Amino acid sequence: MIDANVHLDTATAPLTGLTVVDLSTTVPGALATMFLADCGAEVIFVEPSGGSPMRELPGWPALGRGKRSVVLDLHSESGKDSVRDLLRSADIAVTTMRPATAARLGFTPDALADLNPALVSASITGWGSSGPFKDYKGYEGLVMAKLGILFGKRQTIPRPGPSFVPTPFATWGASQTAVHGILTALFERESSGRGQHVEADLVRGMATLDTWNWFSELVTLRWPDAFTPVTAFDENGLPNGALIYPLLVTPTKDGHWMQFAQTAPRLFLALLTELGLDWMLTDPKWAGMPQLEDMALRIELWEMMLERASSRTLAEWQQVFDTNPDVSAEIFRSPTDALAHAQLHHDGRTVVFDDPELGPVIQPSTIVHNDGQALTPPRSAPRLGEYQTEIAKSSPQKVDTPTAPESGSGLPLAGVTILEVGSMFAGPYGTTLLTDMGARVVKIEPLGGDLIRGLVPFPEAGGAKVMQGKESITLDMRTPEGLAIVHAWAAKSDVVLQTYRAGAAKRAGIDADTLRAINPNLIYLSAPGYGTDGPYGNRPAYAPSIGAASGLALTDVPDAIEKTGSIEEIKATAIRLYAGGANLSAQADGISALAVASAILLGLYAHRRGTPMGELTATMLASSTHALIDRNIDYAGKPRGCQPDPQMYGYSALYRLYPASDGWIFLAAPKDNEWTALVKAMQSFVNLDQDKRFDSAALRQENSEALAKVLTDVFATRSKDAWERDLTNLDVGCVAAAEHTSEWTLQSDEFFEAGYSTLAMSPVFDEHRRLAPVTTFSRSSTKADGGCMAGEHTDALLAEIGYDDAIINSLRERSIVE
C-alpha cells in the first residue's frame, strides 16, 4: 500500500488541461468522470442544492475524488445559464439523463454543440437514445433482468427462479464504453478541431462482458443439432461441464474457500498430480477425463477432488502455491478484503488517502499505471459547493468555431495500427472494441491458433467474438524468424498489447525496451492477470480466480462461505460460488477487456496531443477492483450501503424480483418521488396509499417485508408482459425478466430491431447477428466486422513487410508460419 498524500502530482498527467462538466447523477457517469479526473482532467461536478444522491453511497470518497463541486439548479433558468457558461469553455460534458429529460432541460446533443462546437459531450443511459426502450427507467436491475443476466445467475441461490445480481456489471460496462467514446472523440478532435456527441448505455455495456456465450447461443439457434450447450451444473446440481474440475471450487480443512485456475492442460495435470490423482489419466475407466459422458463418473471425480483438496489447511495449500508455479488458487475475498491482496500492495494499486473529514480512506489507485506508477494521487472528494465562489469568479471563454466541415469524419481510429500479442479474452477483446471504431488490429497467434478458438465444441465459436475485425497471422515466435516478423510489425504499429505473465515478454523478446528500441514512438500496454512482477506476477489468471480474488464472486453470493459441512453441503456451496464467479455472461474477463481499451485510447490520445506516456499497465485484478469501487473502499464510519435479502430477490420491496403469473418481473421504484407513480399504477389492484405502514419512505423501509408480501400477492395475478406494459406506460420501472441468457436475448428479433445487435460476415458463420458497436458518435462512423480464421491473413501480412512468395513458402515448410 502506498500513501497517496506524498506521491505524484497532476501536472504531467495525460489529461491535464482538459475541463469536464459532470452533470451525471448515477454511478456509471461518476465512474467515467472519476477515470477522467484520475487522468488529470479538471472535473466540475454540478450538484443540486441538497447535494448529489451519490454522496450517500459508501463509495463516494472514491467516486468523487479529485472533482470540484458547484451547486446549480438545473430546473431554474439561472442555474441552466450558469451550466451553459461552464460548457462554453469546457472540453467534455457527461450526462446520465434520459433523452426526454435532456430535451426538457435543454441539454440535448444539438443544444450542447451549439453552445460549444469543440465540446465532446457524452450521454450514458440505461437503454440508449432510440428504440422501443429509450424511455424506460435506466436502473441496472431492470437492464439485467430484461436481458437475462438474473436468469443466467440463477444457480447462485438454491431457490427456483432468477437471482438478483448485486455486482454492478452493466454500470461498469457503460462507464468504460463512455470513456472509450470520449477519448476517441478527443483523439479525432486533434485532427478536425471539432467536438461531437458520443453515447453509451447499460445494455451494450453489459453485453461486452460475455466471452463466447454469444456464439454458443448463435450455433444452437442456427444449428440446433450441432451440439448441446451445457451449464456447469444441471438444474439438479449435478456436474455437466468439464471446466468445473480445472476450475475447482473447494473449502480447505480450516474453512477457507478457494478457486483454482488450472484451465491449460499442463496446469490441470499439475493439480491432479498434487491431489494424487494423476494415475487416472492412464486408467481406462477414466478415458477422456475431464470430459466424461457418464454422470456417475462425473460425480465421482468431483467428489474425489473435493475430498482431497479439502483435507489440507490453507497454510498447507499456500506451501504448494509458493513452491509449484503450475498450481494456483485464490481465496474468495470480500470486496474490502480484496484491497489487502499482496499483488495490489506490491504494485501500489491500493492507496490510502487522509480525507480531511473521514480520515484515512483505503481505495484502489488509478486503473492505468504509467511506468509502474499511478497516473495521479487520489484526492479527496469535494465538500458540497466547495468551489462555488472560485467558479463563479471565472469568466467563460468563448471558443472559436472550428473551420472544419460539419460532415461526418469517417472511422475515428482509422490509420491506427495495434499489434496484439496475447491470448484468450481479458486483454484481446479490448482491441476488438477498437476495431469497431476503425483501428487495425494485427493479431499474433501461435501455430494452431489461440486457445480460445477451441473452447466451444463447434469450430471457431469460442473465439469468434474476440476475433471480430482483426487480421490474424500464425507463427512460431520462439524461432528467430518468427520473432523477426513480430519485430517488423512492431516497427509499423502505433500500439503493442501484450498479456503475458511476468517476465515472459522479456524472455520472448517483445518487452517494452526491446520494441521501443525498434519503434521509439510505440505505445506499449502490458495487460497481465496480476502484474509485470511481484508475488503473483508469474501465476496464471482466469476469470473465476480473479473473480474470487477481487470480490466479484462474493458480491453476488455474499453469504455462501459462511459454513462448510458434509460433502453434499460442500457441493451445494461450490455450485453457488462457481455460478457467482465463472458465469460466462458477466465476469472478470470482460471487465478487464474494457479497461484495456480505455488504457490504449488514453495512450493514443496522449501521444497525439504531444504528451506521450511510458509503459502502460492495466491488470485483470486491479481492473476488477475498480468495477467494485463503490463496495471496496474502506474508512471509519463507512455506511453499510444496500444489502440484498437472503433469498436474493433484491435490495428492498421497491427494488427486487417478483413472481408473475407466468414468470418473473423486476420492479425498480426505490426513490421517494417514484412512490406516487407506483401507487397510482397499482390502484386498480391494491390501495397502497391507504396502508399506514407505507405512509413515508422511512416507514416503507421499516416495513419492507410487509410491503413485499403485499406486492407479491398482487403481481402473481397477471402476466409479466402485462405488468411491464402497464407500469412502464405510467413511468414506473418494471420489466419482464428474461428466462434465457442475455446473449440469446440480444440476438432475438426484438433486440436486433431495437439496434442492440447488427449483421456481420464471418468465414464460419456467414451472415450472422453480432453485438452492435457499443459506443456511437454523432459525426464519426463505426463498423461491425465478423471474426477471422487463425492465420487467415498470414500471407498478406508477410507480404506487407516485404516477404515474397518464396520466403513465405520456406517459412511455411519449416513450420515457422501457417
Tab-separated table of N, CA and C in Angstrom, residues 159-279:
chain	number	residue	atom	x	y	z
A	159	ARG	N	-33.077	-21.429	-4.246
A	159	ARG	CA	-34.492	-21.361	-4.616
A	159	ARG	C	-34.648	-21.334	-6.134
A	160	PRO	N	-35.829	-21.722	-6.633
A	160	PRO	CA	-36.058	-21.632	-8.087
A	160	PRO	C	-36.211	-20.186	-8.539
A	161	GLY	N	-35.967	-19.968	-9.834
A	161	GLY	CA	-36.151	-18.645	-10.408
A	161	GLY	C	-34.853	-17.884	-10.538
A	162	PRO	N	-34.910	-16.720	-11.184
A	162	PRO	CA	-33.710	-15.904	-11.359
A	162	PRO	C	-33.207	-15.371	-10.028
A	163	SER	N	-31.938	-14.993	-10.002
A	163	SER	CA	-31.329	-14.460	-8.788
A	163	SER	C	-30.893	-13.021	-9.009
A	164	PHE	N	-31.179	-12.186	-8.046
A	164	PHE	CA	-30.708	-10.803	-8.094
A	164	PHE	C	-29.177	-10.776	-8.162
A	165	VAL	N	-28.630	-9.833	-8.925
A	165	VAL	CA	-27.177	-9.702	-9.103
A	165	VAL	C	-26.735	-8.354	-8.541
A	166	PRO	N	-26.077	-8.341	-7.383
A	166	PRO	CA	-25.641	-7.063	-6.805
A	166	PRO	C	-24.420	-6.442	-7.492
A	167	THR	N	-23.594	-7.248	-8.156
A	167	THR	CA	-22.400	-6.707	-8.798
A	167	THR	C	-22.796	-5.771	-9.932
A	168	PRO	N	-22.268	-4.559	-9.962
A	168	PRO	CA	-22.708	-3.569	-10.962
A	168	PRO	C	-22.034	-3.764	-12.322
A	169	PHE	N	-22.258	-4.909	-12.928
A	169	PHE	CA	-21.615	-5.231	-14.202
A	169	PHE	C	-22.001	-4.237	-15.297
A	170	ALA	N	-23.295	-3.974	-15.456
A	170	ALA	CA	-23.738	-3.067	-16.520
A	170	ALA	C	-23.261	-1.646	-16.277
A	171	THR	N	-23.230	-1.235	-15.019
A	171	THR	CA	-22.706	0.086	-14.665
A	171	THR	C	-21.261	0.223	-15.119
A	172	TRP	N	-20.458	-0.783	-14.832
A	172	TRP	CA	-19.057	-0.752	-15.250
A	172	TRP	C	-18.953	-0.712	-16.773
A	173	GLY	N	-19.716	-1.560	-17.453
A	173	GLY	CA	-19.650	-1.588	-18.906
A	173	GLY	C	-20.019	-0.257	-19.521
A	174	ALA	N	-21.077	0.366	-19.022
A	174	ALA	CA	-21.497	1.658	-19.572
A	174	ALA	C	-20.468	2.742	-19.285
A	175	SER	N	-19.874	2.724	-18.093
A	175	SER	CA	-18.896	3.762	-17.752
A	175	SER	C	-17.681	3.695	-18.666
A	176	GLN	N	-17.197	2.482	-18.913
A	176	GLN	CA	-15.984	2.372	-19.726
A	176	GLN	C	-16.246	2.567	-21.205
A	177	THR	N	-17.396	2.129	-21.708
A	177	THR	CA	-17.679	2.399	-23.116
A	177	THR	C	-17.905	3.894	-23.335
A	178	ALA	N	-18.387	4.597	-22.315
A	178	ALA	CA	-18.459	6.062	-22.412
A	178	ALA	C	-17.054	6.659	-22.453
A	179	VAL	N	-16.161	6.156	-21.614
A	179	VAL	CA	-14.766	6.617	-21.644
A	179	VAL	C	-14.164	6.369	-23.020
A	180	HIS	N	-14.449	5.213	-23.614
A	180	HIS	CA	-13.934	4.923	-24.958
A	180	HIS	C	-14.408	5.981	-25.953
A	181	GLY	N	-15.696	6.305	-25.878
A	181	GLY	CA	-16.216	7.312	-26.797
A	181	GLY	C	-15.591	8.670	-26.580
A	182	ILE	N	-15.439	9.072	-25.320
A	182	ILE	CA	-14.859	10.384	-25.005
A	182	ILE	C	-13.427	10.469	-25.511
A	183	LEU	N	-12.604	9.482	-25.180
A	183	LEU	CA	-11.193	9.528	-25.577
A	183	LEU	C	-11.043	9.447	-27.094
A	184	THR	N	-11.888	8.655	-27.732
A	184	THR	CA	-11.823	8.561	-29.197
A	184	THR	C	-12.234	9.874	-29.843
A	185	ALA	N	-13.269	10.506	-29.326
A	185	ALA	CA	-13.691	11.797	-29.875
A	185	ALA	C	-12.629	12.864	-29.653
A	186	LEU	N	-11.962	12.842	-28.501
A	186	LEU	CA	-10.859	13.773	-28.270
A	186	LEU	C	-9.716	13.519	-29.243
A	187	PHE	N	-9.428	12.249	-29.472
A	187	PHE	CA	-8.378	11.866	-30.420
A	187	PHE	C	-8.707	12.413	-31.807
A	188	GLU	N	-9.944	12.243	-32.238
A	188	GLU	CA	-10.363	12.741	-33.540
A	188	GLU	C	-10.360	14.265	-33.575
A	189	ARG	N	-10.696	14.905	-32.456
A	189	ARG	CA	-10.744	16.365	-32.388
A	189	ARG	C	-9.381	16.987	-32.627
A	190	GLU	N	-8.323	16.286	-32.264
A	190	GLU	CA	-6.975	16.803	-32.506
A	190	GLU	C	-6.718	17.036	-33.986
A	191	SER	N	-7.423	16.292	-34.849
A	191	SER	CA	-7.271	16.471	-36.295
A	191	SER	C	-8.316	17.417	-36.869
A	192	SER	N	-9.562	17.252	-36.441
A	192	SER	CA	-10.651	18.015	-37.055
A	192	SER	C	-10.902	19.354	-36.379
A	193	GLY	N	-10.548	19.466	-35.115
A	193	GLY	CA	-10.870	20.663	-34.358
A	193	GLY	C	-12.297	20.716	-33.867
A	194	ARG	N	-13.077	19.690	-34.171
A	194	ARG	CA	-14.494	19.695	-33.824
A	194	ARG	C	-14.793	18.648	-32.748
A	195	GLY	N	-15.718	18.998	-31.883
A	195	GLY	CA	-16.218	18.029	-30.939
A	195	GLY	C	-17.352	17.225	-31.549
A	196	GLN	N	-17.930	16.357	-30.775
A	196	GLN	CA	-19.101	15.611	-31.212
A	196	GLN	C	-19.741	14.941	-30.004
A	197	HIS	N	-20.906	14.356	-30.243
A	197	HIS	CA	-21.638	13.692	-29.168
A	197	HIS	C	-21.402	12.192	-29.234
A	198	VAL	N	-21.160	11.573	-28.091
A	198	VAL	CA	-20.992	10.128	-28.020
A	198	VAL	C	-22.012	9.561	-27.049
A	199	GLU	N	-22.406	8.323	-27.302
A	199	GLU	CA	-23.415	7.685	-26.461
A	199	GLU	C	-22.945	6.312	-26.004
A	200	ALA	N	-23.288	5.983	-24.766
A	200	ALA	CA	-23.081	4.650	-24.211
A	200	ALA	C	-24.307	4.307	-23.384
A	201	ASP	N	-24.562	3.030	-23.208
A	201	ASP	CA	-25.714	2.628	-22.409
A	201	ASP	C	-25.435	1.335	-21.671
A	202	LEU	N	-26.267	1.062	-20.679
A	202	LEU	CA	-26.066	-0.116	-19.831
A	202	LEU	C	-26.280	-1.418	-20.590
A	203	VAL	N	-27.177	-1.428	-21.555
A	203	VAL	CA	-27.451	-2.660	-22.292
A	203	VAL	C	-26.201	-3.127	-23.023
A	204	ARG	N	-25.650	-2.252	-23.865
A	204	ARG	CA	-24.482	-2.654	-24.650
A	204	ARG	C	-23.246	-2.790	-23.767
A	205	GLY	N	-23.160	-1.944	-22.718
A	205	GLY	CA	-22.047	-2.096	-21.789
A	205	GLY	C	-22.063	-3.458	-21.127
A	206	MET	N	-23.244	-3.919	-20.743
A	206	MET	CA	-23.381	-5.256	-20.158
A	206	MET	C	-22.973	-6.326	-21.159
A	207	ALA	N	-23.357	-6.151	-22.413
A	207	ALA	CA	-23.140	-7.179	-23.429
A	207	ALA	C	-21.667	-7.356	-23.794
A	208	THR	N	-20.831	-6.394	-23.452
A	208	THR	CA	-19.402	-6.560	-23.748
A	208	THR	C	-18.761	-7.633	-22.876
A	209	LEU	N	-19.370	-7.980	-21.756
A	209	LEU	CA	-18.692	-8.795	-20.756
A	209	LEU	C	-18.706	-10.284	-21.046
A	210	ASP	N	-19.574	-10.728	-21.939
A	210	ASP	CA	-19.624	-12.155	-22.240
A	210	ASP	C	-18.421	-12.568	-23.092
A	211	THR	N	-17.932	-13.775	-22.903
A	211	THR	CA	-16.760	-14.245	-23.647
A	211	THR	C	-17.172	-14.951	-24.936
A	212	TRP	N	-17.639	-16.197	-24.822
A	212	TRP	CA	-18.032	-16.922	-26.030
A	212	TRP	C	-19.495	-17.347	-26.036
A	213	ASN	N	-20.258	-16.937	-25.033
A	213	ASN	CA	-21.634	-17.401	-24.936
A	213	ASN	C	-22.488	-16.906	-26.097
A	214	TRP	N	-22.145	-15.734	-26.658
A	214	TRP	CA	-22.914	-15.207	-27.801
A	214	TRP	C	-22.931	-16.228	-28.934
A	215	PHE	N	-21.749	-16.738	-29.265
A	215	PHE	CA	-21.673	-17.645	-30.415
A	215	PHE	C	-22.097	-19.057	-30.060
A	216	SER	N	-22.016	-19.423	-28.807
A	216	SER	CA	-22.598	-20.689	-28.376
A	216	SER	C	-24.110	-20.662	-28.588
A	217	GLU	N	-24.729	-19.546	-28.229
A	217	GLU	CA	-26.166	-19.389	-28.460
A	217	GLU	C	-26.476	-19.308	-29.958
A	218	LEU	N	-25.633	-18.609	-30.719
A	218	LEU	CA	-25.851	-18.494	-32.158
A	218	LEU	C	-25.886	-19.871	-32.814
A	219	VAL	N	-24.941	-20.720	-32.430
A	219	VAL	CA	-24.882	-22.059	-33.010
A	219	VAL	C	-26.138	-22.854	-32.674
A	220	THR	N	-26.574	-22.787	-31.418
A	220	THR	CA	-27.749	-23.571	-31.041
A	220	THR	C	-29.022	-23.035	-31.699
A	221	LEU	N	-29.081	-21.741	-31.963
A	221	LEU	CA	-30.235	-21.178	-32.644
A	221	LEU	C	-30.249	-21.563	-34.121
A	222	ARG	N	-29.065	-21.564	-34.732
A	222	ARG	CA	-28.993	-21.808	-36.174
A	222	ARG	C	-28.876	-23.289	-36.510
A	223	TRP	N	-28.084	-24.000	-35.719
A	223	TRP	CA	-27.847	-25.424	-35.967
A	223	TRP	C	-28.137	-26.200	-34.672
A	224	PRO	N	-29.384	-26.369	-34.324
A	224	PRO	CA	-29.726	-26.944	-33.022
A	224	PRO	C	-29.188	-28.348	-32.796
A	225	ASP	N	-28.840	-29.065	-33.871
A	225	ASP	CA	-28.315	-30.422	-33.709
A	225	ASP	C	-26.787	-30.466	-33.692
A	226	ALA	N	-26.141	-29.296	-33.811
A	226	ALA	CA	-24.680	-29.280	-33.902
A	226	ALA	C	-24.036	-29.746	-32.603
A	227	PHE	N	-24.478	-29.224	-31.497
A	227	PHE	CA	-24.022	-29.673	-30.188
A	227	PHE	C	-25.008	-29.171	-29.150
A	228	THR	N	-24.951	-29.772	-28.007
A	228	THR	CA	-25.852	-29.384	-26.926
A	228	THR	C	-25.088	-28.566	-25.904
A	229	PRO	N	-25.351	-27.267	-25.817
A	229	PRO	CA	-24.637	-26.472	-24.814
A	229	PRO	C	-25.057	-26.900	-23.420
A	230	VAL	N	-24.110	-26.893	-22.524
A	230	VAL	CA	-24.399	-27.322	-21.155
A	230	VAL	C	-23.919	-26.261	-20.178
A	231	THR	N	-24.655	-26.137	-19.106
A	231	THR	CA	-24.187	-25.320	-17.996
A	231	THR	C	-23.211	-26.164	-17.173
A	232	ALA	N	-22.458	-25.507	-16.306
A	232	ALA	CA	-21.505	-26.246	-15.486
A	232	ALA	C	-22.211	-27.303	-14.638
A	233	PHE	N	-23.387	-26.945	-14.129
A	233	PHE	CA	-24.193	-27.861	-13.325
A	233	PHE	C	-25.614	-27.835	-13.860
A	234	ASP	N	-26.280	-29.000	-13.839
A	234	ASP	CA	-27.655	-29.014	-14.305
A	234	ASP	C	-28.594	-28.488	-13.224
A	235	GLU	N	-29.875	-28.475	-13.519
A	235	GLU	CA	-30.840	-27.885	-12.597
A	235	GLU	C	-30.959	-28.661	-11.292
A	236	ASN	N	-30.428	-29.897	-11.268
A	236	ASN	CA	-30.433	-30.701	-10.046
A	236	ASN	C	-29.112	-30.629	-9.295
A	237	GLY	N	-28.209	-29.746	-9.743
A	237	GLY	CA	-26.934	-29.606	-9.068
A	237	GLY	C	-25.928	-30.679	-9.415
A	238	LEU	N	-26.142	-31.385	-10.521
A	238	LEU	CA	-25.207	-32.432	-10.936
A	238	LEU	C	-24.223	-31.864	-11.955
A	239	PRO	N	-22.972	-32.329	-11.940
A	239	PRO	CA	-21.944	-31.741	-12.815
A	239	PRO	C	-22.199	-32.047	-14.281
A	240	ASN	N	-22.201	-30.994	-15.084
A	240	ASN	CA	-22.426	-31.099	-16.519
A	240	ASN	C	-21.154	-30.843	-17.313
A	241	GLY	N	-20.487	-29.733	-17.003
A	241	GLY	CA	-19.365	-29.267	-17.801
A	241	GLY	C	-18.021	-29.722	-17.253
A	242	ALA	N	-17.059	-29.901	-18.156
A	242	ALA	CA	-15.732	-30.365	-17.753
A	242	ALA	C	-14.915	-29.291	-17.067
A	243	LEU	N	-15.276	-28.012	-17.227
A	243	LEU	CA	-14.470	-26.943	-16.641
A	243	LEU	C	-14.532	-26.897	-15.117
A	244	ILE	N	-15.535	-27.543	-14.516
A	244	ILE	CA	-15.618	-27.476	-13.048
A	244	ILE	C	-14.427	-28.163	-12.392
A	245	TYR	N	-13.740	-29.033	-13.095
A	245	TYR	CA	-12.612	-29.747	-12.492
A	245	TYR	C	-11.334	-28.911	-12.510
A	246	PRO	N	-10.910	-28.360	-13.647
A	246	PRO	CA	-9.742	-27.463	-13.594
A	246	PRO	C	-10.028	-26.158	-12.850
A	247	LEU	N	-11.303	-25.746	-12.829
A	247	LEU	CA	-11.689	-24.553	-12.078
A	247	LEU	C	-12.369	-24.980	-10.768
A	248	LEU	N	-11.707	-25.839	-10.053
A	248	LEU	CA	-12.273	-26.431	-8.847
A	248	LEU	C	-12.531	-25.368	-7.781
A	249	VAL	N	-13.724	-25.400	-7.207
A	249	VAL	CA	-14.085	-24.569	-6.058
A	249	VAL	C	-14.149	-25.495	-4.854
A	250	THR	N	-13.372	-25.196	-3.826
A	250	THR	CA	-13.265	-26.124	-2.702
A	250	THR	C	-12.986	-25.383	-1.406
A	251	PRO	N	-13.454	-25.931	-0.277
A	251	PRO	CA	-13.007	-25.391	1.005
A	251	PRO	C	-11.677	-26.021	1.393
A	252	THR	N	-10.973	-25.384	2.291
A	252	THR	CA	-9.811	-26.002	2.913
A	252	THR	C	-10.257	-26.673	4.209
A	253	LYS	N	-9.353	-27.403	4.797
A	253	LYS	CA	-9.679	-28.109	6.034
A	253	LYS	C	-10.063	-27.146	7.148
A	254	ASP	N	-9.471	-25.934	7.110
A	254	ASP	CA	-9.747	-24.959	8.166
A	254	ASP	C	-10.778	-23.904	7.745
A	255	GLY	N	-11.586	-24.216	6.720
A	255	GLY	CA	-12.775	-23.420	6.461
A	255	GLY	C	-12.652	-22.272	5.491
A	256	HIS	N	-11.539	-22.138	4.780
A	256	HIS	CA	-11.412	-21.114	3.748
A	256	HIS	C	-11.848	-21.710	2.404
A	257	TRP	N	-12.474	-20.885	1.590
A	257	TRP	CA	-12.892	-21.350	0.259
A	257	TRP	C	-11.923	-20.834	-0.793
A	258	MET	N	-11.586	-21.695	-1.753
A	258	MET	CA	-10.607	-21.361	-2.780
A	258	MET	C	-11.169	-21.635	-4.167
A	259	GLN	N	-10.674	-20.875	-5.127
A	259	GLN	CA	-10.986	-21.051	-6.535
A	259	GLN	C	-9.699	-21.365	-7.272
A	260	PHE	N	-9.588	-22.577	-7.835
A	260	PHE	CA	-8.404	-22.943	-8.618
A	260	PHE	C	-8.515	-22.375	-10.024
A	261	ALA	N	-7.368	-22.300	-10.693
A	261	ALA	CA	-7.302	-21.780	-12.062
A	261	ALA	C	-6.335	-22.647	-12.858
A	262	GLN	N	-6.791	-23.827	-13.272
A	262	GLN	CA	-5.913	-24.831	-13.894
A	262	GLN	C	-6.419	-25.195	-15.289
A	263	THR	N	-6.828	-24.207	-16.071
A	263	THR	CA	-7.511	-24.469	-17.331
A	263	THR	C	-6.611	-25.098	-18.393
A	264	ALA	N	-5.386	-24.641	-18.524
A	264	ALA	CA	-4.483	-25.221	-19.521
A	264	ALA	C	-4.201	-26.683	-19.165
A	265	PRO	N	-4.020	-27.555	-20.157
A	265	PRO	CA	-3.808	-28.980	-19.877
A	265	PRO	C	-2.664	-29.258	-18.904
A	266	ARG	N	-1.537	-28.562	-19.053
A	266	ARG	CA	-0.416	-28.834	-18.155
A	266	ARG	C	-0.738	-28.385	-16.730
A	267	LEU	N	-1.549	-27.356	-16.605
A	267	LEU	CA	-1.922	-26.888	-15.273
A	267	LEU	C	-2.902	-27.852	-14.605
A	268	PHE	N	-3.811	-28.415	-15.392
A	268	PHE	CA	-4.734	-29.403	-14.828
A	268	PHE	C	-3.968	-30.652	-14.395
A	269	LEU	N	-3.010	-31.061	-15.204
A	269	LEU	CA	-2.173	-32.200	-14.826
A	269	LEU	C	-1.443	-31.916	-13.524
A	270	ALA	N	-0.954	-30.684	-13.352
A	270	ALA	CA	-0.246	-30.336	-12.118
A	270	ALA	C	-1.164	-30.449	-10.908
A	271	LEU	N	-2.435	-30.036	-11.065
A	271	LEU	CA	-3.380	-30.151	-9.953
A	271	LEU	C	-3.686	-31.607	-9.639
A	272	LEU	N	-3.925	-32.417	-10.681
A	272	LEU	CA	-4.181	-33.835	-10.448
A	272	LEU	C	-3.002	-34.496	-9.746
A	273	THR	N	-1.793	-34.141	-10.167
A	273	THR	CA	-0.598	-34.710	-9.540
A	273	THR	C	-0.533	-34.315	-8.073
A	274	GLU	N	-0.824	-33.056	-7.792
A	274	GLU	CA	-0.783	-32.582	-6.409
A	274	GLU	C	-1.823	-33.297	-5.551
A	275	LEU	N	-2.960	-33.627	-6.148
A	275	LEU	CA	-4.017	-34.330	-5.423
A	275	LEU	C	-3.813	-35.842	-5.399
A	276	GLY	N	-2.755	-36.314	-6.051
A	276	GLY	CA	-2.504	-37.747	-6.117
A	276	GLY	C	-3.467	-38.485	-7.020
A	277	LEU	N	-3.974	-37.803	-8.040
A	277	LEU	CA	-4.962	-38.390	-8.935
A	277	LEU	C	-4.463	-38.498	-10.378
A	278	ASP	N	-3.190	-38.254	-10.621
A	278	ASP	CA	-2.682	-38.279	-11.987
A	278	ASP	C	-2.743	-39.674	-12.611
A	279	TRP	N	-2.819	-40.718	-11.780
A	279	TRP	CA	-2.947	-42.082	-12.287
A	279	TRP	C	-4.214	-42.264	-13.123
